[in-house]
Coordinates of C-alpha atoms in Angstrom, one line a residue:
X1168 CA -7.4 -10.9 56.4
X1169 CA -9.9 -12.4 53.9
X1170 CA -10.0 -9.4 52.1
X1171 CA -6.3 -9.1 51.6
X1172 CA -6.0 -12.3 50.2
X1173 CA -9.1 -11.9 47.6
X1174 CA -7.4 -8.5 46.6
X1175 CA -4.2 -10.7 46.1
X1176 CA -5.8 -13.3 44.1
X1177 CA -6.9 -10.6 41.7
X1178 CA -4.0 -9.0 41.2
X1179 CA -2.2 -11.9 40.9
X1180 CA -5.1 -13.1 38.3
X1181 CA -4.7 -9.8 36.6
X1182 CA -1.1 -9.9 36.4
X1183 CA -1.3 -13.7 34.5
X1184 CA -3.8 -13.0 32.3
X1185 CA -2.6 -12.1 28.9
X1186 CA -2.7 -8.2 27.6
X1187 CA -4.9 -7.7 24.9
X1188 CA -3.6 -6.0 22.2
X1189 CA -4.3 -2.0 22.4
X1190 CA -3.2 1.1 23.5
X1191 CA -0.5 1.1 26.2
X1192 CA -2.2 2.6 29.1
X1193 CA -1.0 0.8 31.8
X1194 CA 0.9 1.7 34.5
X1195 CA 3.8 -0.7 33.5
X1196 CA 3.3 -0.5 29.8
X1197 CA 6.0 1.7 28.4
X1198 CA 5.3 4.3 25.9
X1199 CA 5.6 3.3 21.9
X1200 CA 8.0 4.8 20.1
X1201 CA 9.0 5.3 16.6
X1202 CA 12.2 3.3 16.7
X1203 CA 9.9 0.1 18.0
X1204 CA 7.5 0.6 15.3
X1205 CA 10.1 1.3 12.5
X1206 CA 12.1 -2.0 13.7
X1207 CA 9.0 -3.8 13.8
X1208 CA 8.2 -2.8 9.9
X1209 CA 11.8 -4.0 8.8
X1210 CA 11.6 -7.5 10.2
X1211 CA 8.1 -7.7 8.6
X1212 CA 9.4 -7.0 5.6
X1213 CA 12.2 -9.1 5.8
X1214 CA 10.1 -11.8 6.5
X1215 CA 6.9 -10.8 4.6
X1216 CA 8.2 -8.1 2.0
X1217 CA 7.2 -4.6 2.0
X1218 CA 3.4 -4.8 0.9
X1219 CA 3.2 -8.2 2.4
X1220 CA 2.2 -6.9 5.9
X1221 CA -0.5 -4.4 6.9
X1222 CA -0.4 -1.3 9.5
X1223 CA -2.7 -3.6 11.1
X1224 CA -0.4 -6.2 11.2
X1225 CA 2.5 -3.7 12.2
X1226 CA 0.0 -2.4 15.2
X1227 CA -0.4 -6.2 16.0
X1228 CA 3.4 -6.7 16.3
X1229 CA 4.2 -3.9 18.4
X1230 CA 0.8 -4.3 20.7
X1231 CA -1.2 -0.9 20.1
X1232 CA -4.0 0.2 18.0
X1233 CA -3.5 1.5 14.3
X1234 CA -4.1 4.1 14.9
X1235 CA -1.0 5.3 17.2
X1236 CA 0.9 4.5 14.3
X1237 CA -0.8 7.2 12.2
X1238 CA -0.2 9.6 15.2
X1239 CA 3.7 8.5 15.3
X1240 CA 4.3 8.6 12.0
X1241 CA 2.0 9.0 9.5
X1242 CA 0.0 7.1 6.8
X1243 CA 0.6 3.8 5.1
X1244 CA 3.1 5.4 2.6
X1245 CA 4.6 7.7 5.5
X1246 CA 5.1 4.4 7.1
X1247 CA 6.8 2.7 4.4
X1248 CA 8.9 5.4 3.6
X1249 CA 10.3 5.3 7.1
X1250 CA 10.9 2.0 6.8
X1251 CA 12.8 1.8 3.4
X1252 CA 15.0 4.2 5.1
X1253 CA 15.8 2.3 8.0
X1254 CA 16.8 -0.6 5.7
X1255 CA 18.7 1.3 3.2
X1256 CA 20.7 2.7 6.2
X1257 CA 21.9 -0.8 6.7
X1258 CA 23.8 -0.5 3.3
X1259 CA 27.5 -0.5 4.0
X1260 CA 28.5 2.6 2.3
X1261 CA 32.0 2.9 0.5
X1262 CA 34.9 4.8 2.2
X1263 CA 34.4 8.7 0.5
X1264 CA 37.7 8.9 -0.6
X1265 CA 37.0 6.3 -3.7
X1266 CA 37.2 8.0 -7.0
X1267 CA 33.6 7.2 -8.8
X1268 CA 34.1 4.2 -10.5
X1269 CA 35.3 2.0 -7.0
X1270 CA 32.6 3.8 -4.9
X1271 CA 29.7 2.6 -7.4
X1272 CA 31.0 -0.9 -7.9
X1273 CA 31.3 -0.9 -4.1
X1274 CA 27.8 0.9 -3.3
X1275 CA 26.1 -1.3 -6.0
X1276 CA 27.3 -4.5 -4.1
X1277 CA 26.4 -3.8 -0.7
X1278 CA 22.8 -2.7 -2.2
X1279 CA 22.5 -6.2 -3.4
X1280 CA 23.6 -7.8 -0.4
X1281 CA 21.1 -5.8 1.5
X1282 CA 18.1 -5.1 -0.1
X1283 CA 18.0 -8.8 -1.4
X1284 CA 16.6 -9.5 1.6
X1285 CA 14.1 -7.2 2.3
X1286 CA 11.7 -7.6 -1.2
X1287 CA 10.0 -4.7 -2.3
X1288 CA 12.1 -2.2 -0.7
X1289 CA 14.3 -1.4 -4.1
X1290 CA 10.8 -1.1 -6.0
X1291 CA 10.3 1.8 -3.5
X1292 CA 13.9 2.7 -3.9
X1293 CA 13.5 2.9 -8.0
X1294 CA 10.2 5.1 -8.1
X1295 CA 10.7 7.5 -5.2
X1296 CA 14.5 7.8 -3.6
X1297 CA 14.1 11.2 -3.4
X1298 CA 11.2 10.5 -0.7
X1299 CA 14.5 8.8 1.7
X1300 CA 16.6 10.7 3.3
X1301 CA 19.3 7.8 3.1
X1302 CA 18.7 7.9 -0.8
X1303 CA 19.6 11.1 -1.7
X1304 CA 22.2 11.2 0.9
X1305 CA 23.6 8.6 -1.5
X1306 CA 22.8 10.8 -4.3
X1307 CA 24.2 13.6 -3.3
X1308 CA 27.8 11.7 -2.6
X1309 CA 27.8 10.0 -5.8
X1310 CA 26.5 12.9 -8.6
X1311 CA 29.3 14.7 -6.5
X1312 CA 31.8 12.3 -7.7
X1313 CA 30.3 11.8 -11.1
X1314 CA 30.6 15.5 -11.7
X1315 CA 34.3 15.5 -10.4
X1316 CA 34.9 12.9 -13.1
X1317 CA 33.9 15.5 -15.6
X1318 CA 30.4 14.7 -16.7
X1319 CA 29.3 17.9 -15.7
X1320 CA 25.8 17.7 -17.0
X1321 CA 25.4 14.2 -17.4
X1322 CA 26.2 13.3 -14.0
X1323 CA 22.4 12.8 -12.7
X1324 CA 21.6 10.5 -15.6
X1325 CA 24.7 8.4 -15.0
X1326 CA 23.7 8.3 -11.4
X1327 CA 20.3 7.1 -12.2
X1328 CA 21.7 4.5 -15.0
X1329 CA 23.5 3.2 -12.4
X1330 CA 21.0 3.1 -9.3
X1331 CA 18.0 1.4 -12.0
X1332 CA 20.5 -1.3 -12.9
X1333 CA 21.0 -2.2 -9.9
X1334 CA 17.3 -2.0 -8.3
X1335 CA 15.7 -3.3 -10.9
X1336 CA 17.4 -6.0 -10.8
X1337 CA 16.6 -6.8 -7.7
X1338 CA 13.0 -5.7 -7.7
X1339 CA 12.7 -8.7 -10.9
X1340 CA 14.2 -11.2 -8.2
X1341 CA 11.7 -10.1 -5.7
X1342 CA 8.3 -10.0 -8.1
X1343 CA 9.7 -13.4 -9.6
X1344 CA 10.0 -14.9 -5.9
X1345 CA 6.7 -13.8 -3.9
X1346 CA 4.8 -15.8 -7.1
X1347 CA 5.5 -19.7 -6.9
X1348 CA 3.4 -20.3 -10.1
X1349 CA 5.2 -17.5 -12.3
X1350 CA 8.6 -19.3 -11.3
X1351 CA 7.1 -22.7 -12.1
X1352 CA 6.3 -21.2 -16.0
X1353 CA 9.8 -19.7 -16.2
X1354 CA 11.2 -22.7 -15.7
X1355 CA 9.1 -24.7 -18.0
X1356 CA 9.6 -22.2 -20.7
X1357 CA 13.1 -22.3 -20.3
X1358 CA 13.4 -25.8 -20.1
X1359 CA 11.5 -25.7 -24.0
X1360 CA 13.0 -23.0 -25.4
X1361 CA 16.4 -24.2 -24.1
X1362 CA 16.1 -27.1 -26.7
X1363 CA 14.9 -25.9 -29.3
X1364 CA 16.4 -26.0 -33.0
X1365 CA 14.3 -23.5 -34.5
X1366 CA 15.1 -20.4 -32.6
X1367 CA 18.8 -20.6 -31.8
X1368 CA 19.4 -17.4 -30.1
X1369 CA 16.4 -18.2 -27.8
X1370 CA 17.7 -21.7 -27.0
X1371 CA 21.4 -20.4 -26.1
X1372 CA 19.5 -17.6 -23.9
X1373 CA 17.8 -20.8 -21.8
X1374 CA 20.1 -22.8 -21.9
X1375 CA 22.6 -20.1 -19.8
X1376 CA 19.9 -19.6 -17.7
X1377 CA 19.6 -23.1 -16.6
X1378 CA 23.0 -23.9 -16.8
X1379 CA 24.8 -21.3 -14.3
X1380 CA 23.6 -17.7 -14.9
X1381 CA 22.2 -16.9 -12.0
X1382 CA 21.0 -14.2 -10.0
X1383 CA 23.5 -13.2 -8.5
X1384 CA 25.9 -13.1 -11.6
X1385 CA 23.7 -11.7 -13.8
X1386 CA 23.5 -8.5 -11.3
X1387 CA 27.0 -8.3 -11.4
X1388 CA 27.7 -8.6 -14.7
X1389 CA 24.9 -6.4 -15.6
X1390 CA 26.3 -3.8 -13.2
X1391 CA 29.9 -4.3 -14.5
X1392 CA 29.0 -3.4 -17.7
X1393 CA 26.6 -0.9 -16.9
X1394 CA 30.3 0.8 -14.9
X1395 CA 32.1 0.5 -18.4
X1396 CA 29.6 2.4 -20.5
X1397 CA 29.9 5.4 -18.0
X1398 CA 33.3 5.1 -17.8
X1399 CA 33.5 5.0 -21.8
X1400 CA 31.4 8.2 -21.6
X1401 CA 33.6 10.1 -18.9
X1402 CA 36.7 9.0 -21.3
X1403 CA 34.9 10.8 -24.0
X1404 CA 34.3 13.7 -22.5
X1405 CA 36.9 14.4 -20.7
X1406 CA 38.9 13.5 -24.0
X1407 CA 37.0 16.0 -26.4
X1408 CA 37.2 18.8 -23.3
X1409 CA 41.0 18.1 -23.6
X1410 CA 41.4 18.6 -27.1
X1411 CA 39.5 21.3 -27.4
X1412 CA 41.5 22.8 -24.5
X1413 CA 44.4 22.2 -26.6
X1414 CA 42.9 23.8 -29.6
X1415 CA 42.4 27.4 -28.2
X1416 CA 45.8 27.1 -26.5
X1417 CA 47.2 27.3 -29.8
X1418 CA 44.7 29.7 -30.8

C-alpha cells in the first residue's frame, strides 16, 4: 500500500511540475506541426515585427528546440518566408471580376489595412515577392488584368509601380516606428522647418505634415495618383493602337 501511494505522489509531482521547454517526447505531448509554428511566427511579428523575434524565440513560443524548426521548415529565411505568406494570405483580395483599375485601388487598400500591422513583412514583400506563393498569386491576377487593359508589354512594370507604392510606404511607417529617437528628430525638424521664412517650399512641406497629412492619407493619395498615371498610360496606348488601327484600315 505504501508503495502505491509513493508511486502516486510522484506522478502526481511529475504531472505539477512545469515542462521544460524542448522536444515533445512525451507521451501526452502532441506532435509540432507547421501550422503551430507558422501561427506562432505571425503573432510574433505582429507583436515584435518580423526581425524583431529570433527562431529561438519562435522555438520558445511553441515549446521545442530550434532545431525542429529547421527540420519543419527550413532556415531563418525559409522561416520567414513562410510566415510573410501566412500574413499576406490574410489580405482581402478583390472580387476577379473588377476591371484593373477597381481591383488595384481595392488590393492596395486591404494591403495597407493588413500589413500595417505586421512591420517588416512589406520590406520582405518589396525585395522578394516572387519567393511567396501568395505574392505572385497576386501577380499573376493582376499583370493578367493589366495586360487585358492593353499594356501588353508594360504590364509587369505597371504592376511593380503599383506594388512599390504601396509597400514602401508602409515599410517607411514601419522603420520610422520601431526607432523612438528617429521619430523624436522628425518631429523636431519639422516643427523648425515648418516655420521657417527662408525656405518656403520646405516650411509648407512641414507644416502639412504636422497639420493633418498623415499616414494613412498620404498612402492613399500616393496610391491614387500612382492609379492615374497608369491609367494615363493605358489611355495612351490604347489610343495610339486605335489610330493606328484606323490608319491601315484606310490603307
Amino acid at each position: 500500500m505504501r508503495e502505491d501511494a509513493a508511486t502516486e505522489a510522484r506522478l502526481s509531482a511529475k504531472d505539477a511540475a512545469p515542462r521544460p521547454r524542448g522536444p515533445r517526447t512525451a507521451a501526452d505531448d502532441a506532435p509540432l506541426t507547421v501550422e503551430e509554428i507558422v501561427t506562432a511566427g505571425v503573432q510574433l511579428t505582429a507583436a515584435h515585427g518580423l526581425s524583431g523575434w529570433s527562431t529561438r524565440d519562435l522555438a520558445a513560443e511553441v515549446g521545442c528546440w530550434p532545431t525542429a524548426i529547421v527540420h519543419r521548415i527550413g532556415p531563418r529565411q525559409d522561416v520567414e518566408r513562410t510566415v510573410v505568406d501566412a500574413v499576406l494570405r490574410q489580405v482581402n483580395l478583390p472580387p476577379p471580376d473588377l476591371t484593373w483599375r477597381p481591383w488595384y485601388a481595392e488590393l492596395l487598400t486591404s494591403l495597407h489595412q493588413t500589413l500595417s500591422h505586421y512591420p517588416g513583412v512589406a520590406r520582405w514583400l518589396g525585395m522578394a515577392a516572387t519567393t511567396v506563393p501568395g505574392a505572385v498569386a497576386i501577380i499573376d491576377v493582376g499583370v493578367g488584368k493589366l495586360l487585358e487593359a492593353g499594356l501588353d508589354e508594360e504590364a509587369s512594370a505597371a504592376h511593380i509601380t503599383l506594388l512599390n507604392t504601396a509597400v514602401h510606404l508602409i515599410t517607411a511607417v514601419d522603420e520610422r516606428d520601431i526607432d523612438p529617437q528617429l521619430n523624436k528628430s522628425i518631429r523636431a525638424s519639422l516643427t523648425e522647418l515648418r516655420d521657417s521664412t527662408a525656405q518656403l517650399g520646405a516650411a509648407t512641406f512641414a507644416r502639412a505634415l504636422t497639420n493633418g497629412i498623415g499616414p494613412d492619407s498620404l498612402y492613399q493619395y500616393a496610391v491614387e495618383r500612382a492609379l492615374d498615371g497608369i491609367a494615363a498610360r493605358v489611355t495612351a496606348l490604347t489610343t495610339s493602337e486605335e489610330g493606328a488601327s484606323r490608319h491601315d484600315d484606310h490603307q
